[in-house]
Short mmCIF file of C-alpha atoms in Angstrom, two decimals:
data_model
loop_
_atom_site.label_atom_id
_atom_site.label_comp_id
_atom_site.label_asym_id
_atom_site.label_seq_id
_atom_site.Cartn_x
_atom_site.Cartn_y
_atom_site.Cartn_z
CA UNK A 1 15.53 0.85 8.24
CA UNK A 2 11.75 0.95 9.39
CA UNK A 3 10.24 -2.27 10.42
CA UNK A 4 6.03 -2.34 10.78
CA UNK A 5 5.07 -6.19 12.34
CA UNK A 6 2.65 -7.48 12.65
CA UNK A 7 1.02 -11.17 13.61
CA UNK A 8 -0.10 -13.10 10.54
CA UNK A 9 -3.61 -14.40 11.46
CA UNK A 10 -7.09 -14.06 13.08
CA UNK A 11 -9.61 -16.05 13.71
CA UNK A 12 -12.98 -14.69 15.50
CA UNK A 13 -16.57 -15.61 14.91
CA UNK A 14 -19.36 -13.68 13.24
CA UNK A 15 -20.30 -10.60 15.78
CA UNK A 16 -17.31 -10.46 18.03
CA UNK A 17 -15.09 -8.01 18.16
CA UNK A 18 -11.81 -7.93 15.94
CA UNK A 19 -8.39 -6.38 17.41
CA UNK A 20 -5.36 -6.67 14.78
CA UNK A 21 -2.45 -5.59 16.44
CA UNK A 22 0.56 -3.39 15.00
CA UNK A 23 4.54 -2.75 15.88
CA UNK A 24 6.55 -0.15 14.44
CA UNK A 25 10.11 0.88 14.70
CA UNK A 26 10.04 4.99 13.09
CA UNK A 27 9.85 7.26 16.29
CA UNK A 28 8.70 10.18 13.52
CA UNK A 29 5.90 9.16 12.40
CA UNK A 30 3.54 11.46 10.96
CA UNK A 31 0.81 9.37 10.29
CA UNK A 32 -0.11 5.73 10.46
CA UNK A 33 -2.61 3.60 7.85
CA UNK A 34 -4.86 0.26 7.48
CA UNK A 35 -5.42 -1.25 4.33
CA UNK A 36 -7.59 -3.79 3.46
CA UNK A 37 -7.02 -6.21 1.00
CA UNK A 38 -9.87 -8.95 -0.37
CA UNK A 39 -8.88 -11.47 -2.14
CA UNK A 40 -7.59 -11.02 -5.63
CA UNK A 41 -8.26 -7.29 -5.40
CA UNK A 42 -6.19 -4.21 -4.48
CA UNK A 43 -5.10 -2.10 -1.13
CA UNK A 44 -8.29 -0.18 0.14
CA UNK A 45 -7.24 2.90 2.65
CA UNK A 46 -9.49 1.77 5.84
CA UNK A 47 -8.79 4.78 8.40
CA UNK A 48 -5.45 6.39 9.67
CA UNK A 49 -4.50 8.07 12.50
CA UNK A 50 -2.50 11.31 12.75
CA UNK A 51 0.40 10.84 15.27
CA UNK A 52 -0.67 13.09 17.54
CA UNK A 53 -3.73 11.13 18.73
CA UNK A 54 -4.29 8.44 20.92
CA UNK A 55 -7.33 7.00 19.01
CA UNK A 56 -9.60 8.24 16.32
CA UNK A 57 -13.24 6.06 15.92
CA UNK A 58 -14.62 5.11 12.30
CA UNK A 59 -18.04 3.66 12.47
CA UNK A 60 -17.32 0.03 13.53
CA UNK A 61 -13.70 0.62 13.52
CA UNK A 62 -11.28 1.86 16.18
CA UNK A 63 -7.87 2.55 15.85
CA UNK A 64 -6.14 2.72 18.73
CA UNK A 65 -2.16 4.62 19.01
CA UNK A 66 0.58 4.15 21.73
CA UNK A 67 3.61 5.91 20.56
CA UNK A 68 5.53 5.32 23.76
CA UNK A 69 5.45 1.55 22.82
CA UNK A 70 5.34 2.06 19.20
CA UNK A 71 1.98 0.02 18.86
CA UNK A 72 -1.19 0.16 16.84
CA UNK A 73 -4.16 -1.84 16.57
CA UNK A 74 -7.20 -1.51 14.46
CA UNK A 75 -10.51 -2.89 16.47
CA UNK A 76 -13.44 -4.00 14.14
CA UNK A 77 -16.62 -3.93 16.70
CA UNK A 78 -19.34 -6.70 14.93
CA UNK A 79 -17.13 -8.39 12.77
CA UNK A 80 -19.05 -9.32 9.74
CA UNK A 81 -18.14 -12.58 7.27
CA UNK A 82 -17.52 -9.18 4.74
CA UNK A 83 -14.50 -8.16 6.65
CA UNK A 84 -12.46 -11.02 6.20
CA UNK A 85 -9.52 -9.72 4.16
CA UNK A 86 -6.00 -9.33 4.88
CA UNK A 87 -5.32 -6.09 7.08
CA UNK A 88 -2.23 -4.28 6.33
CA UNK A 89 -0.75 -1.39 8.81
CA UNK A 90 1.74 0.88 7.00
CA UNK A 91 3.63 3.45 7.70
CA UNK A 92 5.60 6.53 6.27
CA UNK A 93 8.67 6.82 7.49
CA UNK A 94 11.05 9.42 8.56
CA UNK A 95 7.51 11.63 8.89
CA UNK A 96 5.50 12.59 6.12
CA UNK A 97 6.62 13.48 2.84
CA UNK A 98 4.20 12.83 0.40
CA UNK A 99 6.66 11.82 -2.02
CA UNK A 100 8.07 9.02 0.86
CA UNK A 101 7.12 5.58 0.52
CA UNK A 102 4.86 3.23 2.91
CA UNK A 103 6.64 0.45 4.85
CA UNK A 104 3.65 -1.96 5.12
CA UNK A 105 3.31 -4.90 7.81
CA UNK A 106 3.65 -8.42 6.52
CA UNK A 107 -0.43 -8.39 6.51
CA UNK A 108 -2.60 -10.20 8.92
CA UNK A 109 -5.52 -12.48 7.87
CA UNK A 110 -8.64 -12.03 9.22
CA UNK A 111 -11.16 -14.97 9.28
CA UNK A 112 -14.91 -14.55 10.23
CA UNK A 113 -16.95 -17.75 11.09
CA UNK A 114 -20.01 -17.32 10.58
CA UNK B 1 -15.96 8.47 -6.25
CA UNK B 2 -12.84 8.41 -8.49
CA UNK B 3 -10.20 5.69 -8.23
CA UNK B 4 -6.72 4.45 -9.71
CA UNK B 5 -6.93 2.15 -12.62
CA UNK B 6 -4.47 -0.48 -13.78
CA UNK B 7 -4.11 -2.35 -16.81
CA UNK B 8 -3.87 -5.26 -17.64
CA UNK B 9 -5.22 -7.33 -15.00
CA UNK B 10 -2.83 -10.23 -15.60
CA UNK B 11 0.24 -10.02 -17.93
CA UNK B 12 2.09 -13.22 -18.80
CA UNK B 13 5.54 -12.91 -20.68
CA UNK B 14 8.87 -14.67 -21.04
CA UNK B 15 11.89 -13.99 -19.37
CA UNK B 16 13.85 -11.71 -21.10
CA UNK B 17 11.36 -9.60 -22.55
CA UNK B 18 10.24 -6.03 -22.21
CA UNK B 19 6.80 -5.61 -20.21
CA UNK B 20 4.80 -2.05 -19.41
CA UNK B 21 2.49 -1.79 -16.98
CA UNK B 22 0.03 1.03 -16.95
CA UNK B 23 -1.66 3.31 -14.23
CA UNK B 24 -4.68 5.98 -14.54
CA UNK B 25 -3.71 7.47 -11.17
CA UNK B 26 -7.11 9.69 -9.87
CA UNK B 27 -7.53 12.96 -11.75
CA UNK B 28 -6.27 15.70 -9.14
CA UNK B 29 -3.45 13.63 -7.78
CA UNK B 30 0.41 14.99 -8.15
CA UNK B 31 2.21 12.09 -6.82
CA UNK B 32 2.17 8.80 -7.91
CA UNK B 33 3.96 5.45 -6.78
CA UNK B 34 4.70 1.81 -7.72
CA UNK B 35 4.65 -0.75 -5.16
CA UNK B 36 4.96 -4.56 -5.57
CA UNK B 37 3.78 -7.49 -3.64
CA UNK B 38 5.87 -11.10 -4.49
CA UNK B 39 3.19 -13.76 -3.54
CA UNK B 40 3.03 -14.62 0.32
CA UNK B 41 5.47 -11.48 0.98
CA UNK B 42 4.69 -8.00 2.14
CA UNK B 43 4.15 -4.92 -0.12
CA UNK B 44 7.16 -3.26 -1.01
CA UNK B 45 8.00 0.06 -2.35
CA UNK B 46 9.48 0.54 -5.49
CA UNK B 47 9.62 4.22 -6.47
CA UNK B 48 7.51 7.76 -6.07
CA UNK B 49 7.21 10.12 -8.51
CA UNK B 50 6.44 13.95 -8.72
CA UNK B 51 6.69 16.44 -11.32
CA UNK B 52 7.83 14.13 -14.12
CA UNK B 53 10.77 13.53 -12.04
CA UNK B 54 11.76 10.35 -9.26
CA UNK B 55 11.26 12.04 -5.93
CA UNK B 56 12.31 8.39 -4.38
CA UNK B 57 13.63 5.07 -5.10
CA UNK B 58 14.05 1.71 -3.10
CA UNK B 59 17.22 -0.66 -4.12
CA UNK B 60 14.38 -2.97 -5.85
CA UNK B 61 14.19 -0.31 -7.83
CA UNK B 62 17.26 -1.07 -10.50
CA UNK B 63 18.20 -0.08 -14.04
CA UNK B 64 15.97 -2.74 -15.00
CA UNK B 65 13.06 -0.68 -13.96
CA UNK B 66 11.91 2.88 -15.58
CA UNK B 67 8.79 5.03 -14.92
CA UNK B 68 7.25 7.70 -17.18
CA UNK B 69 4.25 10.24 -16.91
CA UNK B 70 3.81 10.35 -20.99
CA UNK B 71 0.58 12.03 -21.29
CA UNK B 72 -1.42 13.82 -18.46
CA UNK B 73 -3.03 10.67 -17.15
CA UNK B 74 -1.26 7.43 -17.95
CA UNK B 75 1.66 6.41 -15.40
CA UNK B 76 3.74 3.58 -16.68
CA UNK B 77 6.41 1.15 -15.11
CA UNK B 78 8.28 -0.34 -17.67
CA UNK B 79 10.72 -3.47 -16.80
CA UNK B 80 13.04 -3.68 -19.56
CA UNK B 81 14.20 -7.74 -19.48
CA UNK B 82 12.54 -9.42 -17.03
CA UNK B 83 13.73 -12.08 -14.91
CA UNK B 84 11.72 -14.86 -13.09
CA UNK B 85 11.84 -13.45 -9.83
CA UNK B 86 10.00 -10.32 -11.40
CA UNK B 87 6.73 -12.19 -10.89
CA UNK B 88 4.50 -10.43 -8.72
CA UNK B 89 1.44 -8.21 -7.54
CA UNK B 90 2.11 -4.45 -9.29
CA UNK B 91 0.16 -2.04 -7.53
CA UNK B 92 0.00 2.11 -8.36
CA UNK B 93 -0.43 4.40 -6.19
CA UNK B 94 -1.29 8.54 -6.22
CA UNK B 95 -2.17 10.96 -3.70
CA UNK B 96 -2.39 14.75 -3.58
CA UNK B 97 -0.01 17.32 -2.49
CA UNK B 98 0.12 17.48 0.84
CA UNK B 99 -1.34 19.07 3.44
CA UNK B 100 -4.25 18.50 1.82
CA UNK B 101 -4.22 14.78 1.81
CA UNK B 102 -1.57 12.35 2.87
CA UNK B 103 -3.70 9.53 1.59
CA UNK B 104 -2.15 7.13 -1.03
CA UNK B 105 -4.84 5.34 -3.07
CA UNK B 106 -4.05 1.99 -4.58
CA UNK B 107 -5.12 0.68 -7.88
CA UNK B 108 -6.38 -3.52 -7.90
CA UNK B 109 -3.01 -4.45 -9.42
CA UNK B 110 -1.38 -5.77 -12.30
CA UNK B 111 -0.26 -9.83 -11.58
CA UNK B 112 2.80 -10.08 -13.60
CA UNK B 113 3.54 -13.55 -14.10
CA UNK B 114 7.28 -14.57 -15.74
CA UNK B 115 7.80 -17.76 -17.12
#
């Protein structure tokens, strides 16, 4: 079945740049998600990318797609003490049907120094 | 801006007995989903739902577990007997019909604990 990886922590300082990295294993996917979670609270959508881009810019965040090597990464430009959270990539697979489920990534911490 | 609800917070029961565990999924939404999260262990699917029927189902997903749209706005997971190893992070799920959105929005969870 679909396998989403990804490493399982960060550690960068207050106003560097953030780059959480991503692997998949579905060839059709449609589209491709970040969550964020905070502690104690719930999955908040950050940004997805439709499959047929190479990278789609949110504000601070960048998402950037390889689909030859099946890689994703999520770039937070002036990382704030706010964004530390755990950052999950997931991924429909088999394409998009919106009654599929997400395979999410085993989560990777983020921790901002100040 | 609208957003899935979950209640309770925190359920604590024993082993063996019958817990539900209720979603408000967002207003407009057709498709709605239960996903769990053990602690230290990635989120997991457990089922999808669409017109009061299962459109999907993962092997967590047993005759233990049962889902049901009762009303127009609650969506409920209901684990009949539960066992220890039930214990986790319940989070619900909806999005709209595609292609209008292929968005799923999460609810903050429901921590079941089983002792």
């Amino acid at each position: 079945g679909e396998d989403v990886e990804q490493s399982l922590f960060l550690s960068v300082r207050e106003g560097d740049s953030s780059v959480i990295n991503c692997t998949y294993t579905d060839s059709s996917s449609t589209y491709l998600y970040w969550y964020k979670q905070e502690p104690g609270a719930g999955l908040q959508l950050l940004t997805y990318i439709f499959s047929n881009m190479d990278m789609k810019q949110d504000q601070r965040l960048t998402v950037l797609l390889n689909k030859k090597d099946k890689h994703l990464s999520l770039r937070i430009a002036d990382t704030q003490t706010g964004d530390s959270a755990i950052y999950f990539c997931a991924d429909p697979p088999d394409g998009y049907n919106a009654g599929n489920m997400l395979t999410f990534g085993g989560g990777t911490r983020l921790m901002v120094k100040p | 801006e609208p957003e899935v609800t979950q209640t309770p917070s925190h359920q604590v029961t024993q082993m063996g007995q019958e817990v539900i565990l209720r979603c408000v999924p967002i207003s407009n939404h057709l498709y709605f989903y239960w996903y769990r999260q053990i602690l230290g262990q990635k989120v997991e699917f457990l089922v999808s739902f669409y017109n009061n029927e299962i459109s999907e189902k993962s092997e967590i997903f047993d005759d233990q577990f049962s889902v049901e749209r009762p009303d127009g706005s609650n969506f409920t997971l209901k684990i009949r007997s539960t066992k220890l190893e039930d214990s986790a992070m319940y989070f619900c799920a909806s999005s709209t019909r595609p292609p209008t959105s292929y968005e799923q929005y999460f609810g903050p969870g429901t921590r079941l604990t089983v002792t």
